[in-house]
Coordinates of C-alpha atoms in Angstrom, one line a residue:
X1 CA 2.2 -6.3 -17.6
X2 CA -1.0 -4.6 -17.2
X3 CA -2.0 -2.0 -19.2
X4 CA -3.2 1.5 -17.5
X5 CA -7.0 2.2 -17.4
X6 CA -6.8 5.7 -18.9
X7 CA -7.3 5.4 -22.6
X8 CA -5.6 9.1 -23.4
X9 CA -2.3 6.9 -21.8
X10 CA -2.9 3.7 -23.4
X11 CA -2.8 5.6 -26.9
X12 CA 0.4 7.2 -25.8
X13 CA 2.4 4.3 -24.5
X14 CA 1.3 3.2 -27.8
X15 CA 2.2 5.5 -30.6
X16 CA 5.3 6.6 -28.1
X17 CA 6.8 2.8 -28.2
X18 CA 5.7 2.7 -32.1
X19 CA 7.5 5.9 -32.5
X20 CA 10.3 5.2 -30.8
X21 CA 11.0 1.9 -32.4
X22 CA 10.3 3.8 -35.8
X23 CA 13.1 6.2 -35.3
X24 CA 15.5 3.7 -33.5
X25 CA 15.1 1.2 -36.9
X26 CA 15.2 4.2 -39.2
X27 CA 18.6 5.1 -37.6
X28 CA 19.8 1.6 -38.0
X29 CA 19.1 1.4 -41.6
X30 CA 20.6 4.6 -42.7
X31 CA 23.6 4.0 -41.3
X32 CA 23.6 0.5 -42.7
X33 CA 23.4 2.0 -45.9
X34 CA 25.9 4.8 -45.3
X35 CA 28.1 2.1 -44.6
X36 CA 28.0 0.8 -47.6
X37 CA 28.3 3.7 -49.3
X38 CA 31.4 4.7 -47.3
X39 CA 32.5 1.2 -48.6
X40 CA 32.4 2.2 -51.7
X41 CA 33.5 5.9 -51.3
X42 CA 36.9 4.3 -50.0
X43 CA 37.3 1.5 -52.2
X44 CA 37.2 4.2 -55.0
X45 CA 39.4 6.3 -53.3
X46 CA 42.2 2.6 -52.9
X47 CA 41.7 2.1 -56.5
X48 CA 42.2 6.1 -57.6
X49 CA 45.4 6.0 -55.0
X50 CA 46.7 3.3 -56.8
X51 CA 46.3 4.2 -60.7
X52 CA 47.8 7.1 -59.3
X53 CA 51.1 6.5 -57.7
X54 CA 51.9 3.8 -59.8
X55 CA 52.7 5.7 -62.6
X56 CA 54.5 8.2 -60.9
X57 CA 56.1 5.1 -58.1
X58 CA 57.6 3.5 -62.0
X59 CA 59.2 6.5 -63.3
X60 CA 60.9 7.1 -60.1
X61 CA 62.2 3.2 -60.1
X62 CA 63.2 3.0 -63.5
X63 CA 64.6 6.3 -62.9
X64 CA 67.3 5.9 -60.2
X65 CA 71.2 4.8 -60.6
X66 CA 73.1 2.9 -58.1
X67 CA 70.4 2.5 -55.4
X68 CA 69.3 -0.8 -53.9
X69 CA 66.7 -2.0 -51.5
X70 CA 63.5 -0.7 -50.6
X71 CA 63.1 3.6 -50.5
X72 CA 60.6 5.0 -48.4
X73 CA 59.2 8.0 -49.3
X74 CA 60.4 11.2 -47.2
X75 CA 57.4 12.6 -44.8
X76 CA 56.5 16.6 -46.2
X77 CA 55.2 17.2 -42.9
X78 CA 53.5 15.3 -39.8
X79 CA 50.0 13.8 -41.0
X80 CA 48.1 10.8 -39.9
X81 CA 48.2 8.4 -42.8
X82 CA 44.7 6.1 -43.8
X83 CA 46.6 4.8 -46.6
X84 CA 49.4 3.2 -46.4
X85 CA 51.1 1.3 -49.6
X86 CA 54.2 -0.8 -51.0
X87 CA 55.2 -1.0 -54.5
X88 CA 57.4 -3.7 -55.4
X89 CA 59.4 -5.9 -58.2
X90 CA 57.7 -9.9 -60.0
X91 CA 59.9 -11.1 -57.3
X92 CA 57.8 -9.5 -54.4
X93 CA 60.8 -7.4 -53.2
X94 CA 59.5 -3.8 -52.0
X95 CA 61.0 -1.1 -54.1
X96 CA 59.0 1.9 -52.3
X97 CA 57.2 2.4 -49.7
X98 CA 54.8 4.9 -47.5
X99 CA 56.7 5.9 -44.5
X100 CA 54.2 4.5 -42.2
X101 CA 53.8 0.9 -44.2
X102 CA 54.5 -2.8 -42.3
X103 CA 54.9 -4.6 -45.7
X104 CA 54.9 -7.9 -43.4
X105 CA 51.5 -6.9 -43.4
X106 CA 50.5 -6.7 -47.2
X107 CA 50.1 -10.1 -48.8
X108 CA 52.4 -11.7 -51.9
X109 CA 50.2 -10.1 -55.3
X110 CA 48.4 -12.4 -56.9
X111 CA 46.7 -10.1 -59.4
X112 CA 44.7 -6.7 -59.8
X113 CA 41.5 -6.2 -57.6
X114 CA 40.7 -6.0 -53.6
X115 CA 41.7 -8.5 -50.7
X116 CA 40.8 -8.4 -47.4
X117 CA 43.2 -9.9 -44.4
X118 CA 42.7 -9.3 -40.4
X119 CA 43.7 -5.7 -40.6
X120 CA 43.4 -4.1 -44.1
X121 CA 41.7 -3.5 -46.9
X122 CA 44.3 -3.9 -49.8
X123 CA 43.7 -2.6 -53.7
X124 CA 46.4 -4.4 -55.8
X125 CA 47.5 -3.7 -59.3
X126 CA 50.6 -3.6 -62.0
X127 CA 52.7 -2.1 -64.3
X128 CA 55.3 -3.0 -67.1
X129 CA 53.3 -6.6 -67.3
X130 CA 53.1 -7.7 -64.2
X131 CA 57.2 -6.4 -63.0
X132 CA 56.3 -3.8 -60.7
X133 CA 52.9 -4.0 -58.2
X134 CA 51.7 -1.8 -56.2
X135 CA 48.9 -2.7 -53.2
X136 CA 47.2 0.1 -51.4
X137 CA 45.6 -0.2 -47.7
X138 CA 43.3 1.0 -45.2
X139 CA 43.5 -0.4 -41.8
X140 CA 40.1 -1.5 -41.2
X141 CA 39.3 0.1 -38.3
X142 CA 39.1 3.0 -40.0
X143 CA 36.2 2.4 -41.7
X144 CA 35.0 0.7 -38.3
X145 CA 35.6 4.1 -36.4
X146 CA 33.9 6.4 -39.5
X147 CA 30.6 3.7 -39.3
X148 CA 30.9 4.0 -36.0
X149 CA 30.7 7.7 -35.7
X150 CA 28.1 7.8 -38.5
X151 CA 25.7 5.8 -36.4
X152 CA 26.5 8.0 -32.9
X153 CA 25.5 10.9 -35.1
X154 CA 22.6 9.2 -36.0
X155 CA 21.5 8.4 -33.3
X156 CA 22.4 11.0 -30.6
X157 CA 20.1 13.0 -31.9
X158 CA 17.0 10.5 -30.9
X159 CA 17.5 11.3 -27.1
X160 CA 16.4 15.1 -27.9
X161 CA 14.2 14.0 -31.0
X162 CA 12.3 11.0 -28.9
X163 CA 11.3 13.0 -26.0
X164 CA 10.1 16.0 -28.1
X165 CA 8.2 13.3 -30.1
X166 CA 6.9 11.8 -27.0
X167 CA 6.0 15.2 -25.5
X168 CA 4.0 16.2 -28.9
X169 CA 1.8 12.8 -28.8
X170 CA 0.6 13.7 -25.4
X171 CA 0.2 17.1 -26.3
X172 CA -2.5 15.9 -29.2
X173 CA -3.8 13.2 -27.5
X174 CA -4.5 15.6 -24.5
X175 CA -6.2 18.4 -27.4
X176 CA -7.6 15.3 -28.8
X177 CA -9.8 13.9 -25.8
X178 CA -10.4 17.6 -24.6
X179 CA -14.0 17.2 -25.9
X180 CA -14.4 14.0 -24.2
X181 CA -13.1 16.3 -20.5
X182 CA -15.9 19.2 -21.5
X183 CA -18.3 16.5 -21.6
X184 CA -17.5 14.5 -18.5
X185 CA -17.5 17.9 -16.4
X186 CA -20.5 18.7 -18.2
X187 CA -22.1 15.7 -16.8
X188 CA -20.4 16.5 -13.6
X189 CA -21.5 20.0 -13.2
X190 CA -25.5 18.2 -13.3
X191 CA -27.6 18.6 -10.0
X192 CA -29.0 14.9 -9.3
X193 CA -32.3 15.8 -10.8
X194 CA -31.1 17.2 -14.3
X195 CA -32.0 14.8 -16.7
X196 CA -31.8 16.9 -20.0
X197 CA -29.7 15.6 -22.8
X198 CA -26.4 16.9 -22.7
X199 CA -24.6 18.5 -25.8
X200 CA -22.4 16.2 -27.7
X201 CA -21.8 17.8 -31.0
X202 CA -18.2 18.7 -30.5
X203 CA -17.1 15.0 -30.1
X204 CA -15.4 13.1 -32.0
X205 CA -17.2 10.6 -34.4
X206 CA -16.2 7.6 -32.7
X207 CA -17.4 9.1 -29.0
X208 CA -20.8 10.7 -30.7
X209 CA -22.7 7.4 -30.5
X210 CA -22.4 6.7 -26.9
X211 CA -23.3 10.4 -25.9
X212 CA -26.3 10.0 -28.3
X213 CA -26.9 6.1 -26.3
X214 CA -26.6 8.4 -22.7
X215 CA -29.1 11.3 -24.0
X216 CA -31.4 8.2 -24.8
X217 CA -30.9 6.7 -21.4
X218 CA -31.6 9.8 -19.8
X219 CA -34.7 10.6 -21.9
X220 CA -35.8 7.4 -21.1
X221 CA -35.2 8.2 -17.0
X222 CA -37.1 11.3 -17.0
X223 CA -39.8 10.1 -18.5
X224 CA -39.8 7.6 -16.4
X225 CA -39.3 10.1 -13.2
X226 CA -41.9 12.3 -14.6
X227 CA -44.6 9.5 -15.1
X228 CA -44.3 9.1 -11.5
X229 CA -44.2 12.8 -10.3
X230 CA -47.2 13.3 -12.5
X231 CA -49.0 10.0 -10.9
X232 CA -48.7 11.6 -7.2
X233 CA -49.6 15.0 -7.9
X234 CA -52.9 13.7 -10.0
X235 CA -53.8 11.4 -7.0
X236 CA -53.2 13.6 -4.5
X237 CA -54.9 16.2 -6.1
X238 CA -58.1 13.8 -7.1
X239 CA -58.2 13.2 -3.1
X240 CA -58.8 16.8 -2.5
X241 CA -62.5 17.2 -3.5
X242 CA -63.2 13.7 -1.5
X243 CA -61.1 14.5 1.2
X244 CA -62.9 17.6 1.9
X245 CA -66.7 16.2 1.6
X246 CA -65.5 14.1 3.6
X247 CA -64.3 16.0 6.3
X248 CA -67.5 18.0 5.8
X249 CA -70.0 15.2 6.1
X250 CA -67.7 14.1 9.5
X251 CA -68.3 17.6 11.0
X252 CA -71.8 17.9 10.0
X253 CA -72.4 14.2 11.7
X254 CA -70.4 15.6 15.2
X255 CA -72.6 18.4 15.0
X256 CA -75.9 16.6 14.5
X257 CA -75.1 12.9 16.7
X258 CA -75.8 12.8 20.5
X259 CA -74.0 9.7 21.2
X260 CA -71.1 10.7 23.3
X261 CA -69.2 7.5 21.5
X262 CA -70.6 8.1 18.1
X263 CA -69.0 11.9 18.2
X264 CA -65.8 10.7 19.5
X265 CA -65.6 8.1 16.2
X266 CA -66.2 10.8 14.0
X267 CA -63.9 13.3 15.7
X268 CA -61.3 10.1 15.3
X269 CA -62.5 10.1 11.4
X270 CA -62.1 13.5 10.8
X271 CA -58.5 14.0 12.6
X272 CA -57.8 10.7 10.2
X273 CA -58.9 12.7 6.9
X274 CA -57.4 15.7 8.0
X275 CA -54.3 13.9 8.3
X276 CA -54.8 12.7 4.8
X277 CA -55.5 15.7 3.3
X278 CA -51.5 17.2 4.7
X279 CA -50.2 14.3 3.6
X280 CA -51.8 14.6 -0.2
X281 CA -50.4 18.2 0.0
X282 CA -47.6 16.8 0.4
X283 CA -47.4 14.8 -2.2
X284 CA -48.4 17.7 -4.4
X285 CA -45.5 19.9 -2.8
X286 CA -42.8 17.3 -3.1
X287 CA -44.2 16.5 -7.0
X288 CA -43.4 20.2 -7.3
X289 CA -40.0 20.5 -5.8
X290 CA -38.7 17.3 -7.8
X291 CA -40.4 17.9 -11.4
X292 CA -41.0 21.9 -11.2
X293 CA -39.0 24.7 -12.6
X294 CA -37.6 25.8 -9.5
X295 CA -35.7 29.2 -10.9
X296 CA -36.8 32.4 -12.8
X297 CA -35.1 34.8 -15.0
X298 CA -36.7 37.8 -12.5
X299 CA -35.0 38.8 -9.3
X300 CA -37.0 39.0 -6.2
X301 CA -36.9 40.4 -2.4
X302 CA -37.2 36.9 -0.3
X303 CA -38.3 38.9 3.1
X304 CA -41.6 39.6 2.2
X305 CA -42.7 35.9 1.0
X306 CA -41.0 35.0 4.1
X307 CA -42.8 37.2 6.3
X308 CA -45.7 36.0 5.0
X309 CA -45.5 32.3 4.9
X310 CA -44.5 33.0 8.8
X311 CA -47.8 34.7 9.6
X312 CA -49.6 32.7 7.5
X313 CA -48.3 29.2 9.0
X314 CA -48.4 30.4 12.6
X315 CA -52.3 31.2 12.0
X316 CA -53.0 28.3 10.8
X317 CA -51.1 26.2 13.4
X318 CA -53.0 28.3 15.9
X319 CA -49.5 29.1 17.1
X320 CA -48.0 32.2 18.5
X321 CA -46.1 34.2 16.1
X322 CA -42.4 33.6 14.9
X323 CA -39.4 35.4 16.0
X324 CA -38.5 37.1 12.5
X325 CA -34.5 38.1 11.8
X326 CA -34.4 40.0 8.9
X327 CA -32.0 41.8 7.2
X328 CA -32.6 45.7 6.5
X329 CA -31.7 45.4 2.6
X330 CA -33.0 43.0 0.2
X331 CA -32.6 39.5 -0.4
X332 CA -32.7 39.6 -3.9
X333 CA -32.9 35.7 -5.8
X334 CA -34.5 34.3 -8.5
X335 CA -35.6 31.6 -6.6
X336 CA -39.1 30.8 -7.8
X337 CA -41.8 32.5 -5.3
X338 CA -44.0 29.5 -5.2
X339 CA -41.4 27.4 -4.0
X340 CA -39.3 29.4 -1.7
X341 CA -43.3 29.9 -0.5
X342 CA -42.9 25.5 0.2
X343 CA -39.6 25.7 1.5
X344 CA -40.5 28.3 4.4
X345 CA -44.0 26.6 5.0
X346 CA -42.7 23.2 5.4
X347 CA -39.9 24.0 7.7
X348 CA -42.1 26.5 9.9
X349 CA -44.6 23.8 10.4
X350 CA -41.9 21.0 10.7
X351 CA -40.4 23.5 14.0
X352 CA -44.3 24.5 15.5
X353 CA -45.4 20.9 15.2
X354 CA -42.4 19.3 16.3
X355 CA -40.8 21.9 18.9
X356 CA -41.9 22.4 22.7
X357 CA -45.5 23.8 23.2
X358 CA -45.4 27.3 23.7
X359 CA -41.1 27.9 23.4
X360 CA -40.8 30.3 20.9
X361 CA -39.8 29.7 16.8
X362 CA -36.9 31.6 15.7
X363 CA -36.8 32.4 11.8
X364 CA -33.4 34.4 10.6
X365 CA -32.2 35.1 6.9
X366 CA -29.0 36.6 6.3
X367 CA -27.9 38.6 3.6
X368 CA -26.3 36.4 2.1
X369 CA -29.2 34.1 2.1
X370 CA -29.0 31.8 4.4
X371 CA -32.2 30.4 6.0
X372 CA -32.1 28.8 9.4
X373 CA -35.4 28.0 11.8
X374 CA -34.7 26.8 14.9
X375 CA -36.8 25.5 17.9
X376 CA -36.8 24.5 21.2
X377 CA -36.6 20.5 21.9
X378 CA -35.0 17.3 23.1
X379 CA -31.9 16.8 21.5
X380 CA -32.1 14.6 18.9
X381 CA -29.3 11.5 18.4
X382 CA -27.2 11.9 15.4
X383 CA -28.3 8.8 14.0
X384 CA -32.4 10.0 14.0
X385 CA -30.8 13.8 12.8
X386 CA -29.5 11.6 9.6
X387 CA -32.8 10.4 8.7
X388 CA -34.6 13.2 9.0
X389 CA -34.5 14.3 5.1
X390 CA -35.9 10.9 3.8
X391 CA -39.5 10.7 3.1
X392 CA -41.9 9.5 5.8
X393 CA -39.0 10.1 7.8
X394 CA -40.6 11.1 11.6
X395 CA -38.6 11.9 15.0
X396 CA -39.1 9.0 17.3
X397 CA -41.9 8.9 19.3
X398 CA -43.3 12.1 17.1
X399 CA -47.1 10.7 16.1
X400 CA -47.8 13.8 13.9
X401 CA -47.1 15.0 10.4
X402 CA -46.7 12.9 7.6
X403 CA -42.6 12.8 7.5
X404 CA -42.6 14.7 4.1
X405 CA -41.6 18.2 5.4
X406 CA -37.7 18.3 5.5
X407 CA -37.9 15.6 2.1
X408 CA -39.7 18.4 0.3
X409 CA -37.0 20.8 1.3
X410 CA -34.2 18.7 0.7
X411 CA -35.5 18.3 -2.8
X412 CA -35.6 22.0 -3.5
X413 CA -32.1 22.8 -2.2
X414 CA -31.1 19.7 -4.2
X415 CA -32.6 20.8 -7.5
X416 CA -31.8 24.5 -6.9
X417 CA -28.0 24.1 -6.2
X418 CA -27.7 24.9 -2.3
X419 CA -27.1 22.7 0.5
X420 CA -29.5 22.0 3.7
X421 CA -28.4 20.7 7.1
X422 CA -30.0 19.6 10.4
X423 CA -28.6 20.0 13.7
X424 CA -29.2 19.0 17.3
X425 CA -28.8 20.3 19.7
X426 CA -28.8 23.8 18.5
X427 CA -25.4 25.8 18.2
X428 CA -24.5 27.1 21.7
X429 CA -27.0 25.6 23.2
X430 CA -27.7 21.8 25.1
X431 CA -31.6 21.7 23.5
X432 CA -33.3 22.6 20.6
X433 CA -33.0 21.3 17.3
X434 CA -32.4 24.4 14.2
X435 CA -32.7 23.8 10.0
X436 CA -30.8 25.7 7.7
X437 CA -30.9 25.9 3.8
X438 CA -28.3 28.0 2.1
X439 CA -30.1 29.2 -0.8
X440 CA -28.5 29.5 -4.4
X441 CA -28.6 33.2 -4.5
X442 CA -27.4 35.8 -7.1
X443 CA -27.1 38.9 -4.8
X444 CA -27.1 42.2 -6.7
X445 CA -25.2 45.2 -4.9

C-alpha cells in the first residue's frame, strides 16, 4: 500500500487508525473488566441466595407432617427465574425445589463453595452438619448474554464516536496547515518577476525554516537578476557617449570625403552605429521593464502620454501620423508614466518599422484600458506570431530593428499584472498584423 502524497492526509489516516484502534481496545478492556466484576456481582448474589433460603428452606422441612418426596415451591406470579436451586437431605434426595429447577442438572454436593458444569454456575452449602444442602444456579448464558450486551453498549457507541473523532482530526489538521495554504497562495499570487521574501511568521515552528531557506533562495536569485539588469543598462548606457562621437565623426567624414566609395563605407558605418545605438536603448528599456518599479501610488490620465509618444514616434520615424482612438473620459492608472511612455514607443515603432510603407497605423485605447496597435502587413504564420515576444526575436525576412520591442513590452505586462497578445492576420480582416496589452488598471468612476 502506498501512502498518499498530501501530508495534511497522511497525518489523518494516521492519528484516525491510532484513534480508532485506541477506542476499539479501550472498549475491549472495559468490558473485560466489567465482566469480571459482573462475575463477582453474581457470585455474591449465589452465595447471598443461598445463606438465605437455607434457613428459611430448613424450617419449612423440619416443619412439615406426613409429606414425602420432593416440594416445589408454588409460583406467586409469572417471572423469568436466573436462579434456580434444589435443597436436599445427606442422602442427596431433593426435599425442595424452585419451580423452574432440572435437579438432573445440579451435581451430588460434595461441600460448600462454587462448581462450574456445562450449563451452570452452582453455589453449594449446608445446614444441620452436613443433613440438608442447598446449591444455587445460574445458567451460564446468562452471564454470557449480560457480557454480551455490556460489550454491544460499549461499543455501539464507536460508530457515532469514531466518525465524529475522525471528522474533528481533519477539522484541526485542516486549521493546522492553514498557514502552510496562506503561504503557498501567497507564493502563488507572485508575478514571475517578484522575488521579495515572502512573510513566514505565522507558520508553524517546524515549517519556519524552510520559508526562511526559500526567502534565502530568492534573495540570492534577485541579486543575481539584478547583477545582470544593472550589467546591461551600465553597458548600454557607457555605449552612448561612444556611439554618438562616433556617429558624429562618420557624418563629418561623408560630409568632408569625395570618394563616391569611401562615402558609401561610412554611410554603411553610420547606419551600423545607429543600429547600435537602438539596440543599447534597448537594452536600457528592457533593464527598466524587468528591474524597475513599474507602479505608483498616484493615478494618472493615460491619453495624453499616449498621444504624445504617438506624435513623438511618428516624427522621428519620419512617418505619417497615427490614427488615434481615444476615449472621451479618462484613463485613469497608476501605471508608471515612464513606462507606459516604453510600452507605447516600442509597439508604435514595432507597427511603422514593420508594417507596409505608407498603410496607415491604427492606435485605440478603451476605457477599460485596453491597448491595441495594429498595422497593415503579410500575415504572419502562427508559429513566427509565437516567437515574437522573445528577445532578438525578428519577423522572417525583417532586416531591421533589433528584436527587443515586443520583449520589452512583454516584460512590462508581465511585471505589472496584464496580459499581451499578438495576432495575425488582424480581426476581420485577411492582412495586417495588430498588438494588444491589457493594462492592469484601477479605473475610478
Amino acid at each position: 500500500m502506498r501512502w498518499p502524497h498530501s501530508l495534511q492526509i497522511r497525518l489523518g489516516l494516521a492519528v484516525g487508525v491510532v484513534v480508532t484502534l485506541l477506542w476499539v481496545a479501550s472498549a475491549l478492556v472495559t468490558a473485560q473488566l466489567m465482566r469480571g466484576e459482573m462475575n463477582e456481582v453474581f457470585d455474591s448474589a449465589l452465595q447471598e441466595t443461598a445463606q438465605r433460603i437455607l434457613p428459611l428452606a430448613v424450617g419449612q422441612i423440619l416443619g412439615r407432617e406426613g409429606v414425602t418426596g420432593a416440594q416445589t415451591v408454588p409460583i406467586v406470579r409469572p417471572h423469568e427465574e436466573h436462579f434456580t436451586y434444589v435443597v436436599r437431605d445427606a442422602s442427596g434426595t431433593v426435599l425442595l425445589q424452585s419451580h423452574m429447577a432440572q435437579p438432573a442438572l445440579f451435581p451430588p454436593y460434595s461441600g460448600p463453595g462454587f462448581y462450574d458444569t456445562p450449563k451452570l454456575r452452582i453455589y453449594s452449602d449446608s445446614a444441620l452438619r452436613g443433613s440438608i444442602t442447598i446449591s444455587v444456579a445460574e445458567p451460564r448464558t446468562h452471564r454470557d448474554n449480560a457480557a454480551h450486551e455490556v460489550q454491544m453498549g460499549l461499543l455501539a457507541p464507536l460508530g457515532l464516536i469514531i466518525p465524529l473523532s475522525l471528522g474533528a482530526i481533519a477539522l484541526v489538521l485542516g486549521l493546522g496547515f492553514t498557514p502552510l495554504r496562506r503561504f503557498r497562495l501567497r507564493l502563488a499570487a507572485r508575478g514571475a518577476a517578484d522575488l521579495s521574501a515572502v512573510e513566514t511568521r505565522d507558520l508553524p515552528a517546524e515549517v519556519q525554516p524552510l520559508g526562511e531557506t526559500l526567502n534565502a533562495l530568492l534573495a540570492r536569485l534577485d541579486a543575481a537578476f539584478q547583477a545582470e539588469r544593472h550589467f546591461a543598462a551600465n553597458a548600454a548606457h557607457e555605449l552612448r557617449t561612444p556611439l554618438a562621437g562616433a556617429i558624429a565623426q562618420t557624418q563629418r567624414l561623408r560630409s568632408e570625403t569625395t570618394d563616391p566609395a569611401s562615402a558609401a563605407r561610412a554611410g554603411e558605418i553610420e547606419a551600423g552605429l545607429k543600429r547600435l545605438t537602438r539596440l543599447s536603448e534597448g537594452l536600457m528599456q528592457l533593464a527598466r521593464a524587468e528591474g524597475g518599479k513599474l507602479r505608483n501610488e498616484d493615478m494618472r490620465d493615460l491619453r495624453p502620454i499616449l498621444r504624445l509618444m504617438a506624435e513623438d514616434t511618428a516624427r522621428l520615424a519620419g512617418a505619417p501620423p497615427v490614427q488615434l482612438e481615444l476615449p472621451e473620459t479618462e484613463v485613469r492608472s497608476d501605471l508608471d508614466p515612464d513606462i507606459f511612455g516604453i510600452l507605447c514607443r516600442n509597439l508604435i515603432e514595432n507597427a511603422l518599422r514593420h508594417g507596409t510603407p505608407g498603410a496607415p497605423v491604427v492606435v485605440r485605447l478603451t476605457q477599460a484600458g485596453l491597448l491595441s496597435v495594429e498595422n497593415d502587413c503579410d500575415p504572419l504564420p502562427a508559429e513566427v506570431l509565437a516567437q515574437l515576444g522573445n528577445r532578438f526575436e525578428r519577423a522572417p525576412g525583417s532586416g531591421v530593428g533589433s528584436g527587443l520591442g515586443l520583449a520589452i513590452v512583454h516584460a512590462i505586462m508581465e511585471r505589472a499584472g496584464g496580459t499581451f497578445d499578438v495576432k495575425s492576420p488582424a480581426p476581420g480582416r485577411e492582412r495586417g498584423f495588430v498588438a494588444r496589452a491589457d493594462l492592469p488598471l484601477r479605473l475610478h468612476h
